[in-house]
Amino acid sequence: MIMQVDGVEFSYNGRHVLRNIKFSIAAGEFLAILGNNGAGKSTLIKCLNKILKPKRGTVLIDKENVFHLSRLDVARKIGYVAQRSEGGRVTVFDAVLLGRKPHIKWDVSANDLEIVQRVLALLDLEVLSLRYLDELSGGELQKVVIARALAQEPRVLLLDEPTSNLDLRNQLEVLQTVKTAAREHNLAAVVVMHDLNMALRFADKFLFLKNHTIFACGGLEIMTPENIAGVYGVPVTMATVQSIPVIVPLA
Amino acid sequence: MRQVATAENSLAYLKYTRRKVLVIAFLVFLSFLLGLYAINAGSAELTSHQVLRTLLGKGEGRALIIIWNIRLPRVLAAFIAGVGLAVSGCVMQNILRNPLASPFTLGVSQGAAFGAALAIVALGAGSIQLTVADAVLINNPYLVTFFAFSGAMAATLVIIILAGQKGFSPEAMVLAGVALGSLFSAGTIILQYFASDVQVAAIVFWTFGDIGRASWRDLEIMALVIGTAFLYFMANRWNYNALDSGEETAKGLGVNVEKVRLAGMFIASLITATIVSFLGIIGFIGLVGPHLMRRLIGGDHRFLIPAAGVMGGFLLLAADTVGRTIIAPVVLPVGAITSFMGAPMFLYLLARGSSKR
C-alpha cells in the first residue's frame, strides 16, 4: 500500500466536515472519490497532502506520516491539482517546469528539462509549450496543470475534479492519461469526480462520501444501484452498452 | 521522430529564456549610458572629457568635487533606490496577489511621513534657512531619518503581526494597510495643525522625495540593505512562481505559503522604509517597473525580479535627471515626477482590468 489513511477527522469552526475516514490505496490504482456537493470530498483530498491539517488521524505515505514531513518532503511524494487553477503570464513550459520545484535545489538541471519535455509529449502539449497560460482554453489549461503534477514525479497524484471544465473528448483524454500514468509509473491516483459513468470507466476503486463519512469503499462490487441511490437519493439502474457499463438515473 | 521534436522544444525554450537575459542585459547597458549622461548633465558646466577623467580617478579641482560629492552619489542613489522600490513592489504584487500592491499599500509612506513629522515638530529637528538651493533645512537629518524609518516599520509590523496571528487573507492585509495609512495620515495632520509655519514647511519639504539628500554613507546603507534583500528575493523566486498559480497549488508544490508571505512583506517593507527614510516619499516606481517588465518578459520571477529592479533603477534615474535638468537650475522633486509618470500607468492598468496581471 502506498497510502494508508486511518481515523481522519476534520472540523471547521467546530463543525464536523469529516469523520472516521479510513481507506488505503496501492500503487497503480485509480481511486474515485464520489459523493454529493458539500460531502467533504475536496476537504478529504486536501487532508491527504497536509494542505489542511485534520484534528485526528494519520495519513501514511510509504509508511511515513504525512503530518510529520515538511511541506517540501510531502511535495516530493504527492502531486496535487486544485479544483480551480490560475494561469498567469508564464509559458506552458514554465508552468510545467514549476512541477520540478520540490526537486530543484538552486537552478534547473538538464534532467528537469528532460522530464518536462517527456510530460509535455505525454499530454500532447508540445505545440503549446511556448504559449502563455492566459491565452489557453480551459481544457488546455487543465491539461497543463495535470502535466505540472506529473512533472513532480509523485508517488500519489491527487486530483480535485480534473474534468469539470473539459469537453467530452478532453475528459476522456485526461482521465486516460491519468490512468496510464498510474499504471506505467506505478503511482496511485486519487480523483474527486462527479461523473459516475466516467468513474465507472476509469477507476479501479471507489469511495462514496455521505454525511461527512465513508458510506462505502471498495472495488466495482460497491457500484450498485442501491449504494448510488443511497448516496445521491436518486434511483438509478445500470446497464451495459457495447460492453461499457453505464448508470442511468430513473428520476 | 518524437525524440527530435522534444529536443527542438527544449532548445526553443532555452532560446526563449536567453531572450529574457538579453533584455535585462540591454537594460543594464541603457542604465549605464543614462548614468553617464546624468553625471554629465547639470547646472555646473563640465566637459565630457573632465567627467571621464574624474570617473577614471584622474580628476582634479572643481570637477572632482562636483562629480565625487554631488553628481555620482546622486546618480547611484537614484539607481539603487529605484531597484529597491521596484523589486519590493514586484514581490508585494505577487505575495498579496494584487496588481496594485507595493509596500506603500501597507502604510509604509504614511508611517514614514508621520515619523518624520514627529521628529520635526516634537523634537525640533527642522528649521528654515535661506539659501539659494533649499529654502528649508532639516537640521538634524539623522533624527528625522530614524523616526521616519521607525514610523514606516511600525505600520508594517502591526499588519504582519495581525496577519500572522489571525491568519489574514491578502485582501484583509491590503484593507488593514489602508486603515493604518489613514490613521498615520490623520496623525500627521494633527501634528501639522499644532506646528509652526517653519515646521509645516519642513514636513512638506521632507515628504517630497529628493535624491539629492543621499550622502555616501546613506548610499552604503541602502546598497547593503537592498543587495541583501535582492538575494533573499532571488532565493525565493520559485516560491513566488508557485504562488502565482494559486495558494493551494503552491502548498501542493511544497511552499510554506504563510511564511513566504509574511517574510516577503517584512523584507519588502524594510527596503522601502530604508529608502523612504533617507530620500522621502517616491511613489509609483514600485508599480511601473514590475508591470512594464511583466508585459515585456512575462511573469517568471527568475527573470522578473532582476528585470523589474533594473527597470526601476533606470526609471528613477531618468525621472531624477529630468527633474534636475528640465528647468535648471531649479531642481524639481523626483517624487512629483515619478507620480506624473505613474498616475497614467495606474489609470491604464485600471482601464485594462485589474484582474489580469
Coordinates of C-alpha atoms in Angstrom, one line a residue:
Chain A
M1 CA 0.0 0.0 0.0
I2 CA 1.4 3.4 -1.0
M3 CA -1.1 5.4 1.1
Q4 CA -2.9 4.4 4.2
V5 CA -5.5 6.7 5.7
D6 CA -6.7 6.0 9.2
G7 CA -9.2 7.7 11.5
V8 CA -9.0 11.1 9.8
E9 CA -11.3 13.7 11.4
F10 CA -11.5 17.3 10.3
S11 CA -13.7 20.1 11.6
Y12 CA -14.0 23.7 10.6
N13 CA -15.3 26.2 13.1
G14 CA -16.4 23.4 15.4
R15 CA -18.5 21.8 12.7
H16 CA -17.6 18.3 11.6
V17 CA -16.6 18.1 8.0
L18 CA -15.0 14.6 8.0
R19 CA -15.4 11.8 10.5
N20 CA -13.6 8.5 10.8
I21 CA -12.1 8.3 7.3
K22 CA -10.2 5.1 6.7
F23 CA -9.0 3.6 3.4
S24 CA -5.9 2.7 1.6
I25 CA -4.6 2.7 -2.0
A26 CA -2.0 0.6 -3.7
A27 CA 0.5 1.6 -6.4
G28 CA -1.0 1.6 -9.9
E29 CA -4.6 2.1 -8.6
F30 CA -7.1 4.7 -9.6
L31 CA -9.4 5.7 -6.7
A32 CA -12.5 7.8 -7.5
I33 CA -13.9 9.8 -4.6
L34 CA -17.6 10.3 -5.1
G35 CA -20.4 12.0 -3.2
N36 CA -22.8 14.9 -3.0
N37 CA -21.8 18.5 -3.2
G38 CA -20.6 19.5 0.3
A39 CA -20.0 15.9 1.4
G40 CA -16.3 16.8 2.1
K41 CA -14.6 15.4 -1.0
S42 CA -12.3 18.4 -1.5
T43 CA -11.6 18.6 2.2
L44 CA -10.6 15.0 2.3
I45 CA -8.2 15.3 -0.6
K46 CA -6.6 18.4 0.9
C47 CA -6.1 16.5 4.2
L48 CA -4.1 13.8 2.3
N49 CA -1.2 16.2 1.5
K50 CA -1.3 18.4 4.5
I51 CA -2.9 21.5 2.8
L52 CA -5.4 21.1 5.6
K53 CA -4.5 19.6 9.0
P54 CA -7.0 17.2 10.4
K55 CA -7.8 17.2 14.1
R56 CA -7.2 13.5 14.4
G57 CA -5.9 10.6 12.3
T58 CA -2.9 9.6 10.3
V59 CA -2.1 9.6 6.6
L60 CA 0.9 7.3 5.8
I61 CA 2.7 7.6 2.5
D62 CA 5.3 4.8 2.0
K63 CA 4.8 4.2 5.8
E64 CA 5.8 7.7 6.7
N65 CA 3.3 10.0 8.4
V66 CA 2.5 12.9 6.1
F67 CA 1.9 15.2 9.1
H68 CA 5.4 14.7 10.4
L69 CA 7.0 15.5 7.0
S70 CA 7.9 19.0 5.9
R71 CA 5.7 20.6 3.1
L72 CA 8.6 20.2 0.7
D73 CA 9.0 16.5 1.5
V74 CA 5.3 16.0 1.0
A75 CA 5.5 17.7 -2.4
R76 CA 8.2 15.3 -3.4
K77 CA 5.8 12.4 -2.9
I78 CA 2.4 13.8 -3.6
G79 CA 1.2 15.8 -6.6
Y80 CA -1.9 17.9 -6.2
V81 CA -4.2 19.5 -8.8
A82 CA -6.6 22.1 -7.2
Q83 CA -10.2 22.5 -8.3
R84 CA -9.5 25.9 -9.8
S85 CA -6.2 26.8 -11.4
E86 CA -4.9 30.2 -12.3
G87 CA -3.0 31.0 -15.4
G88 CA -0.6 33.9 -15.2
R89 CA 1.7 35.5 -17.7
V90 CA 4.0 32.4 -18.0
T91 CA 4.5 29.9 -20.8
V92 CA 3.3 26.3 -20.7
F93 CA 6.9 25.1 -20.4
D94 CA 7.5 27.3 -17.4
A95 CA 4.2 26.2 -15.8
V96 CA 5.2 22.5 -16.1
L97 CA 8.7 23.2 -15.1
L98 CA 7.3 24.6 -11.8
G99 CA 6.3 21.0 -11.0
R100 CA 10.1 20.3 -10.7
K101 CA 10.2 22.9 -7.9
P102 CA 10.2 20.4 -5.0
H103 CA 13.3 18.8 -6.5
I104 CA 15.2 21.9 -7.7
K105 CA 18.0 22.9 -5.4
W106 CA 19.1 26.2 -6.9
D107 CA 18.8 26.0 -10.7
V108 CA 17.1 23.8 -13.3
S109 CA 19.1 20.8 -14.4
A110 CA 19.1 19.0 -17.7
N111 CA 17.2 16.2 -16.1
D112 CA 14.4 18.6 -15.1
L113 CA 14.1 19.9 -18.7
E114 CA 14.0 16.3 -20.0
I115 CA 11.2 15.4 -17.6
V116 CA 9.2 18.4 -18.6
Q117 CA 9.7 17.5 -22.3
R118 CA 8.5 14.0 -21.6
V119 CA 5.4 15.1 -19.8
L120 CA 4.6 17.6 -22.5
A121 CA 4.8 14.9 -25.1
L122 CA 2.7 12.5 -23.0
L123 CA -0.1 15.1 -22.8
D124 CA 0.3 16.3 -26.4
L125 CA 1.1 19.8 -25.2
E126 CA 4.3 20.2 -27.2
V127 CA 2.9 22.6 -29.7
L128 CA 1.7 24.8 -26.9
S129 CA 4.9 24.8 -25.0
L130 CA 5.8 28.5 -25.6
R131 CA 2.3 29.8 -25.4
Y132 CA 1.2 31.9 -22.4
L133 CA -1.2 30.3 -20.0
D134 CA -3.6 33.3 -20.2
E135 CA -4.1 32.5 -23.9
L136 CA -5.1 28.9 -23.4
S137 CA -8.6 27.4 -23.4
G138 CA -10.0 25.9 -20.2
G139 CA -9.3 22.4 -21.4
E140 CA -5.7 23.2 -22.4
L141 CA -5.0 24.9 -19.0
Q142 CA -6.4 21.9 -17.2
K143 CA -4.0 19.6 -19.1
V144 CA -1.1 21.9 -18.3
V145 CA -1.9 21.7 -14.6
I146 CA -2.0 18.0 -14.7
A147 CA 1.2 17.9 -16.6
R148 CA 2.8 20.0 -13.8
A149 CA 1.6 17.5 -11.2
L150 CA 3.1 14.6 -13.3
A151 CA 6.4 16.5 -13.6
Q152 CA 6.6 16.4 -9.8
E153 CA 7.1 12.6 -10.3
P154 CA 4.9 11.9 -7.3
R155 CA 4.1 8.5 -5.7
V156 CA 0.5 9.7 -5.3
L157 CA -1.5 12.0 -7.5
L158 CA -4.4 13.9 -6.0
L159 CA -6.8 15.5 -8.5
D160 CA -9.8 17.6 -7.4
E161 CA -12.4 17.4 -10.2
P162 CA -9.9 17.4 -13.0
T163 CA -12.5 17.2 -15.8
S164 CA -15.0 19.8 -14.6
N165 CA -14.0 22.3 -17.3
L166 CA -13.4 19.9 -20.1
D167 CA -15.4 18.8 -23.2
L168 CA -16.1 15.2 -23.8
R169 CA -13.0 14.4 -25.8
N170 CA -10.7 16.1 -23.3
Q171 CA -12.4 14.4 -20.4
L172 CA -11.7 11.0 -21.9
E173 CA -8.2 12.0 -22.8
V174 CA -7.3 13.4 -19.4
L175 CA -8.7 10.5 -17.4
Q176 CA -7.0 8.0 -19.8
T177 CA -3.7 9.9 -19.3
V178 CA -4.1 9.7 -15.5
K179 CA -4.9 6.0 -15.7
T180 CA -2.0 5.3 -18.0
A181 CA 0.4 7.3 -15.8
A182 CA -0.8 5.4 -12.8
R183 CA -0.1 2.1 -14.4
E184 CA 3.1 2.9 -16.1
H185 CA 4.8 4.9 -13.4
N186 CA 3.3 2.8 -10.7
L187 CA 1.7 5.6 -8.8
A188 CA -1.6 5.9 -7.1
A189 CA -4.3 8.4 -8.4
V190 CA -6.9 9.7 -6.0
V191 CA -9.5 11.6 -8.1
V192 CA -12.6 13.5 -6.9
M193 CA -15.3 13.0 -9.5
H194 CA -18.9 13.9 -10.2
D195 CA -19.5 11.9 -13.4
L196 CA -20.4 8.3 -12.2
N197 CA -20.0 6.9 -15.7
M198 CA -16.5 8.3 -16.1
A199 CA -15.6 6.9 -12.7
L200 CA -17.0 3.5 -13.7
R201 CA -15.0 3.6 -16.8
F202 CA -11.6 4.6 -15.4
A203 CA -11.4 3.9 -11.7
D204 CA -10.4 0.6 -10.1
K205 CA -11.6 1.6 -6.6
F206 CA -14.4 3.8 -5.4
L207 CA -15.1 5.7 -2.2
F208 CA -18.5 7.2 -1.5
L209 CA -18.7 10.0 1.0
K210 CA -22.0 10.8 2.7
N211 CA -22.8 12.9 5.7
H212 CA -19.1 13.6 6.2
T213 CA -18.0 9.9 6.5
I214 CA -17.5 6.9 4.3
F215 CA -20.7 5.4 3.0
A216 CA -18.9 2.6 1.0
C217 CA -15.5 1.9 -0.2
G218 CA -14.2 -0.9 -2.4
G219 CA -13.9 -2.2 -6.0
L220 CA -16.6 -2.5 -8.7
E221 CA -18.7 -4.6 -6.4
I222 CA -19.8 -1.5 -4.5
M223 CA -21.1 0.3 -7.6
T224 CA -24.6 -0.9 -7.1
P225 CA -27.9 0.9 -7.8
E226 CA -28.6 0.6 -4.1
N227 CA -25.4 2.3 -3.0
I228 CA -25.8 5.0 -5.6
A229 CA -29.4 5.6 -4.7
G230 CA -28.3 5.7 -1.0
V231 CA -25.7 8.3 -1.6
Y232 CA -27.4 10.6 -4.1
G233 CA -31.0 10.0 -3.2
V234 CA -31.8 9.3 -6.9
P235 CA -33.0 5.9 -8.1
V236 CA -30.8 4.5 -10.8
T237 CA -30.4 1.5 -13.0
M238 CA -27.2 0.0 -14.5
A239 CA -26.9 -1.3 -18.0
T240 CA -24.2 -2.3 -20.4
V241 CA -23.9 -0.6 -23.8
Q242 CA -21.4 -2.2 -26.2
S243 CA -19.7 -3.7 -23.2
I244 CA -19.4 -0.3 -21.5
P245 CA -21.2 -0.2 -18.1
V246 CA -23.4 2.9 -17.7
I247 CA -25.5 4.3 -14.9
V248 CA -28.9 5.7 -15.9
P249 CA -30.9 7.9 -13.4
L250 CA -34.5 7.0 -13.2
A251 CA -35.9 10.0 -11.5
Chain B
M1 CA 10.7 11.4 -34.7
R2 CA 9.2 12.3 -31.3
Q3 CA 12.7 12.4 -29.7
V4 CA 13.8 15.0 -32.3
A5 CA 10.7 17.1 -31.7
T6 CA 11.2 17.2 -27.9
A7 CA 14.8 18.2 -28.3
E8 CA 13.8 21.0 -30.5
N9 CA 11.2 22.0 -28.0
S10 CA 13.7 22.3 -25.2
L11 CA 16.0 24.3 -27.4
A12 CA 13.2 26.7 -28.3
Y13 CA 12.6 27.1 -24.6
L14 CA 16.2 27.8 -23.8
K15 CA 16.2 30.4 -26.6
Y16 CA 13.2 32.0 -25.1
T17 CA 14.8 32.3 -21.7
R18 CA 18.0 33.6 -23.3
R19 CA 16.0 36.4 -24.8
K20 CA 14.9 37.5 -21.4
V21 CA 18.5 37.6 -20.2
L22 CA 19.3 39.7 -23.2
V23 CA 16.5 42.2 -22.4
I24 CA 17.9 42.5 -18.9
A25 CA 21.5 43.0 -20.1
F26 CA 20.3 45.6 -22.6
L27 CA 18.5 47.5 -19.8
V28 CA 21.6 47.4 -17.7
F29 CA 23.6 48.8 -20.6
L30 CA 21.0 51.6 -21.1
S31 CA 21.1 52.5 -17.5
F32 CA 24.8 52.7 -17.6
L33 CA 24.6 55.1 -20.6
L34 CA 21.9 57.1 -18.8
G35 CA 24.1 57.3 -15.7
L36 CA 27.0 58.7 -17.7
Y37 CA 24.7 61.3 -19.3
A38 CA 23.3 62.2 -15.8
I39 CA 26.7 62.7 -14.4
N40 CA 27.5 65.0 -17.4
A41 CA 24.3 67.0 -17.1
G42 CA 23.8 69.7 -14.6
S43 CA 24.0 73.4 -13.9
A44 CA 27.7 73.5 -13.4
E45 CA 29.3 73.2 -16.9
L46 CA 31.7 70.3 -17.1
T47 CA 33.1 68.9 -20.3
S48 CA 32.7 65.2 -21.1
H49 CA 36.4 65.0 -21.0
Q50 CA 36.5 66.3 -17.4
V51 CA 33.8 63.8 -16.4
L52 CA 35.6 60.8 -17.9
R53 CA 38.9 61.8 -16.4
T54 CA 37.3 62.2 -13.0
L55 CA 35.4 58.9 -13.1
L56 CA 38.7 57.2 -14.0
G57 CA 40.3 58.7 -10.9
K58 CA 42.3 61.4 -12.6
G59 CA 40.1 64.3 -11.8
E60 CA 41.1 67.4 -10.0
G61 CA 39.8 70.7 -8.5
R62 CA 36.2 71.7 -9.1
A63 CA 35.2 68.8 -11.3
L64 CA 36.4 66.3 -8.8
I65 CA 34.3 67.9 -6.0
I66 CA 31.2 68.3 -8.1
I67 CA 31.3 64.8 -9.5
W68 CA 32.5 62.9 -6.5
N69 CA 30.5 64.8 -3.8
I70 CA 27.3 65.7 -5.7
R71 CA 26.6 64.0 -9.0
L72 CA 28.0 60.5 -8.6
P73 CA 26.3 59.8 -5.3
R74 CA 23.1 61.2 -6.7
V75 CA 23.1 59.0 -9.8
L76 CA 24.0 55.9 -7.8
A77 CA 21.4 56.7 -5.2
A78 CA 18.7 57.1 -7.8
F79 CA 19.5 53.8 -9.4
I80 CA 19.8 51.9 -6.2
A81 CA 16.7 53.3 -4.7
G82 CA 14.8 52.6 -8.0
V83 CA 16.0 49.0 -7.9
G84 CA 14.8 48.6 -4.3
L85 CA 11.4 50.2 -4.8
A86 CA 10.8 48.1 -7.9
V87 CA 11.8 44.7 -6.5
S88 CA 9.8 45.3 -3.4
G89 CA 6.8 46.3 -5.5
C90 CA 7.3 43.2 -7.6
V91 CA 7.3 40.9 -4.6
M92 CA 4.4 42.6 -2.9
Q93 CA 2.2 42.3 -6.0
N94 CA 3.0 38.6 -6.0
I95 CA 2.5 37.8 -2.3
L96 CA -0.6 39.9 -1.9
R97 CA -1.9 38.7 -5.2
N98 CA -2.9 42.2 -6.1
P99 CA -1.5 44.0 -9.2
L100 CA -1.7 47.4 -7.4
A101 CA 0.2 46.3 -4.3
S102 CA 3.5 47.8 -3.1
P103 CA 5.0 48.4 0.4
F104 CA 3.1 51.7 0.3
T105 CA -0.1 49.5 0.4
L106 CA 0.8 48.6 3.9
G107 CA 1.0 52.2 5.0
V108 CA 4.8 52.5 4.8
S109 CA 4.8 56.0 3.3
Q110 CA 2.2 57.4 5.7
G111 CA 4.0 55.8 8.6
A112 CA 7.3 57.4 7.4
A113 CA 5.7 60.8 7.0
F114 CA 4.2 60.6 10.5
G115 CA 7.6 59.6 11.9
A116 CA 9.4 62.5 10.1
A117 CA 6.7 64.9 11.2
L118 CA 7.0 63.8 14.8
A119 CA 10.8 64.3 14.8
I120 CA 10.4 67.8 13.2
V121 CA 7.6 69.0 15.4
A122 CA 8.1 67.3 18.7
L123 CA 11.8 67.1 18.7
G124 CA 12.6 70.3 16.7
A125 CA 14.6 68.7 14.0
G126 CA 13.6 71.1 11.3
S127 CA 14.2 74.8 10.7
I128 CA 14.3 77.3 7.9
Q129 CA 17.4 78.6 6.3
L130 CA 17.5 81.0 3.4
T131 CA 19.9 79.6 0.8
V132 CA 19.7 79.6 -2.9
A133 CA 19.4 75.9 -3.2
D134 CA 17.0 74.9 -0.4
A135 CA 14.6 77.1 1.5
V136 CA 14.2 74.6 4.2
L137 CA 16.9 72.8 6.1
I138 CA 16.4 69.7 8.1
N139 CA 18.9 70.5 10.8
N140 CA 19.0 67.0 12.2
P141 CA 18.7 64.6 9.3
Y142 CA 19.6 61.5 11.2
L143 CA 16.9 62.1 13.8
V144 CA 14.3 62.6 11.1
T145 CA 15.6 59.5 9.2
F146 CA 15.5 57.4 12.3
F147 CA 11.9 58.4 13.1
A148 CA 10.7 58.1 9.6
F149 CA 12.1 54.6 9.4
S150 CA 10.5 53.7 12.8
G151 CA 7.1 55.0 11.6
A152 CA 7.3 53.1 8.4
M153 CA 8.2 49.8 10.1
A154 CA 5.6 50.3 12.8
A155 CA 2.9 50.4 10.2
T156 CA 4.2 47.2 8.6
L157 CA 4.8 45.3 11.8
V158 CA 1.3 45.9 13.0
I159 CA -0.1 44.4 9.9
I160 CA 2.4 41.5 9.8
I161 CA 1.7 40.6 13.5
L162 CA -2.1 40.9 13.0
A163 CA -1.9 38.8 9.8
G164 CA 0.3 36.2 11.4
Q165 CA -1.9 35.7 14.4
K166 CA -5.3 36.0 12.9
G167 CA -4.5 34.3 9.5
F168 CA -5.4 37.3 7.4
S169 CA -6.2 36.8 3.7
P170 CA -4.2 39.0 1.3
E171 CA -7.4 41.1 0.8
A172 CA -7.6 41.7 4.6
M173 CA -4.0 42.7 4.7
V174 CA -4.5 45.3 2.0
L175 CA -7.5 46.7 3.8
A176 CA -5.6 46.8 7.1
G177 CA -2.9 48.7 5.3
V178 CA -5.4 51.3 4.0
A179 CA -6.8 51.7 7.5
L180 CA -3.3 52.1 9.1
G181 CA -2.3 54.5 6.3
S182 CA -5.2 56.8 7.0
L183 CA -4.5 56.6 10.8
F184 CA -1.0 57.8 10.3
S185 CA -2.1 60.5 7.8
A186 CA -4.5 61.8 10.5
G187 CA -1.7 61.8 13.0
T188 CA 0.5 63.8 10.6
I189 CA -2.3 66.3 10.0
I190 CA -2.8 66.8 13.8
L191 CA 0.9 67.3 14.2
Q192 CA 0.9 69.9 11.4
Y193 CA -2.1 71.7 13.0
F194 CA 0.0 72.3 16.1
A195 CA 3.2 73.1 14.3
S196 CA 4.7 76.4 13.4
D197 CA 4.9 77.6 9.7
V198 CA 8.5 76.7 9.6
Q199 CA 7.9 73.2 10.9
V200 CA 5.0 72.6 8.4
A201 CA 7.3 73.7 5.6
A202 CA 9.9 71.3 6.8
I203 CA 7.4 68.5 6.9
V204 CA 6.1 69.2 3.5
F205 CA 9.6 69.5 2.2
W206 CA 10.6 66.2 3.7
T207 CA 7.6 64.5 2.1
F208 CA 8.8 65.3 -1.4
G209 CA 11.1 62.6 -2.4
D210 CA 14.5 64.1 -3.2
I211 CA 17.5 62.0 -4.3
G212 CA 20.0 64.8 -3.6
R213 CA 19.7 64.1 0.2
A214 CA 21.8 60.9 -0.1
S215 CA 25.3 61.0 1.2
W216 CA 27.9 58.4 0.5
R217 CA 27.2 56.9 3.9
D218 CA 23.4 56.7 3.2
L219 CA 24.2 55.2 -0.1
E220 CA 26.3 52.4 1.5
I221 CA 23.5 51.5 3.9
M222 CA 20.9 51.5 1.1
A223 CA 23.1 49.3 -1.1
L224 CA 23.7 46.9 1.7
V225 CA 20.0 46.5 2.6
I226 CA 18.8 46.4 -0.9
G227 CA 21.5 44.0 -2.0
T228 CA 20.8 41.5 0.8
A229 CA 17.0 41.8 0.2
F230 CA 17.6 41.2 -3.5
L231 CA 19.4 37.9 -2.8
Y232 CA 16.7 36.9 -0.4
F233 CA 14.0 37.5 -3.1
M234 CA 16.0 35.6 -5.7
A235 CA 16.4 32.7 -3.4
N236 CA 12.6 32.6 -3.1
R237 CA 11.9 33.1 -6.9
W238 CA 10.4 29.6 -7.3
N239 CA 8.2 30.2 -4.3
Y240 CA 6.8 33.3 -5.9
N241 CA 6.3 31.5 -9.2
A242 CA 4.3 28.8 -7.3
L243 CA 2.2 31.4 -5.5
D244 CA 1.3 32.9 -8.9
S245 CA -0.5 29.7 -9.7
G246 CA -2.7 29.8 -6.7
E247 CA -2.3 29.4 -2.9
E248 CA -3.3 25.7 -2.8
T249 CA -1.3 24.8 -5.8
A250 CA 1.7 26.5 -4.1
K251 CA 1.1 24.5 -1.0
G252 CA 0.9 21.3 -3.0
L253 CA 4.3 22.2 -4.5
G254 CA 5.8 22.4 -1.1
V255 CA 5.7 26.2 -0.4
N256 CA 5.1 27.3 3.1
V257 CA 2.8 30.0 1.9
E258 CA 2.2 31.8 5.2
K259 CA 5.9 32.1 6.0
V260 CA 6.9 33.1 2.5
R261 CA 4.2 35.8 2.5
L262 CA 5.0 37.3 5.9
A263 CA 8.8 37.2 5.4
G264 CA 8.4 38.7 1.9
M265 CA 6.2 41.5 3.3
F266 CA 8.7 42.3 6.0
I267 CA 11.7 42.4 3.8
A268 CA 9.9 44.4 1.0
S269 CA 8.8 46.9 3.6
L270 CA 12.2 47.0 5.2
I271 CA 13.9 48.1 2.0
T272 CA 11.2 50.6 1.1
A273 CA 11.3 52.1 4.7
T274 CA 15.1 52.4 4.3
I275 CA 14.8 54.2 1.0
V276 CA 11.9 56.5 2.1
S277 CA 13.5 57.4 5.4
F278 CA 16.7 58.6 3.5
L279 CA 15.1 60.1 0.4
G280 CA 11.5 60.9 1.2
I281 CA 8.4 59.5 -0.5
I282 CA 8.9 58.3 -4.1
G283 CA 5.7 56.8 -5.5
F284 CA 4.9 54.6 -8.4
I285 CA 8.3 53.2 -9.2
G286 CA 7.3 50.0 -7.4
L287 CA 4.2 49.8 -9.6
V288 CA 5.5 50.9 -13.0
G289 CA 8.8 49.0 -13.0
P290 CA 7.4 45.5 -12.4
H291 CA 4.3 46.0 -14.6
L292 CA 6.3 47.2 -17.6
M293 CA 8.6 44.2 -17.3
R294 CA 5.8 41.7 -16.8
R295 CA 4.5 42.8 -20.1
L296 CA 7.9 42.7 -21.7
I297 CA 9.3 39.4 -20.4
G298 CA 6.4 37.7 -18.6
G299 CA 5.8 36.7 -15.0
D300 CA 8.6 34.2 -14.3
H301 CA 10.2 35.6 -11.2
R302 CA 13.6 34.1 -12.0
F303 CA 13.8 36.9 -14.6
L304 CA 11.1 39.3 -13.5
I305 CA 12.8 40.3 -10.2
P306 CA 16.1 41.4 -11.7
A307 CA 14.4 42.9 -14.7
A308 CA 11.9 44.9 -12.7
G309 CA 14.8 46.1 -10.5
V310 CA 16.9 47.3 -13.4
M311 CA 13.8 49.0 -14.9
G312 CA 13.0 50.7 -11.6
G313 CA 16.6 51.9 -11.3
F314 CA 16.5 53.2 -14.9
L315 CA 13.2 55.0 -14.4
L316 CA 14.1 56.7 -11.2
L317 CA 17.4 57.8 -12.6
A318 CA 15.6 59.1 -15.7
A319 CA 13.0 60.9 -13.5
D320 CA 15.7 62.5 -11.4
T321 CA 17.7 63.6 -14.4
V322 CA 14.6 65.2 -15.9
G323 CA 13.8 66.9 -12.6
R324 CA 17.3 68.2 -12.4
T325 CA 17.7 69.5 -15.9
I326 CA 14.2 70.4 -17.3
I327 CA 14.1 73.9 -15.7
A328 CA 17.7 74.0 -14.4
P329 CA 19.0 75.4 -12.0
V330 CA 15.7 74.7 -10.2
V331 CA 15.6 71.0 -9.2
L332 CA 12.1 69.5 -9.2
P333 CA 11.3 66.9 -6.5
V334 CA 11.7 63.5 -8.1
G335 CA 8.6 62.2 -6.1
A336 CA 6.4 64.5 -8.2
I337 CA 7.9 63.4 -11.4
T338 CA 7.5 59.7 -10.7
S339 CA 3.9 60.3 -9.8
F340 CA 3.4 62.2 -13.1
M341 CA 4.7 59.1 -14.9
G342 CA 2.9 56.7 -12.5
A343 CA -0.6 58.1 -12.5
P344 CA -1.3 57.5 -16.2
M345 CA 0.1 54.0 -15.8
F346 CA -2.2 53.4 -12.9
L347 CA -5.2 54.5 -15.0
Y348 CA -4.1 52.3 -17.8
L349 CA -3.9 49.3 -15.5
L350 CA -7.4 50.0 -14.2
A351 CA -8.8 50.5 -17.7
R352 CA -7.2 47.2 -18.8
G353 CA -9.0 45.4 -15.9
S354 CA -7.1 44.8 -12.7
S355 CA -7.9 41.1 -12.6
K356 CA -5.1 40.2 -15.1
R357 CA -1.6 40.5 -14.1

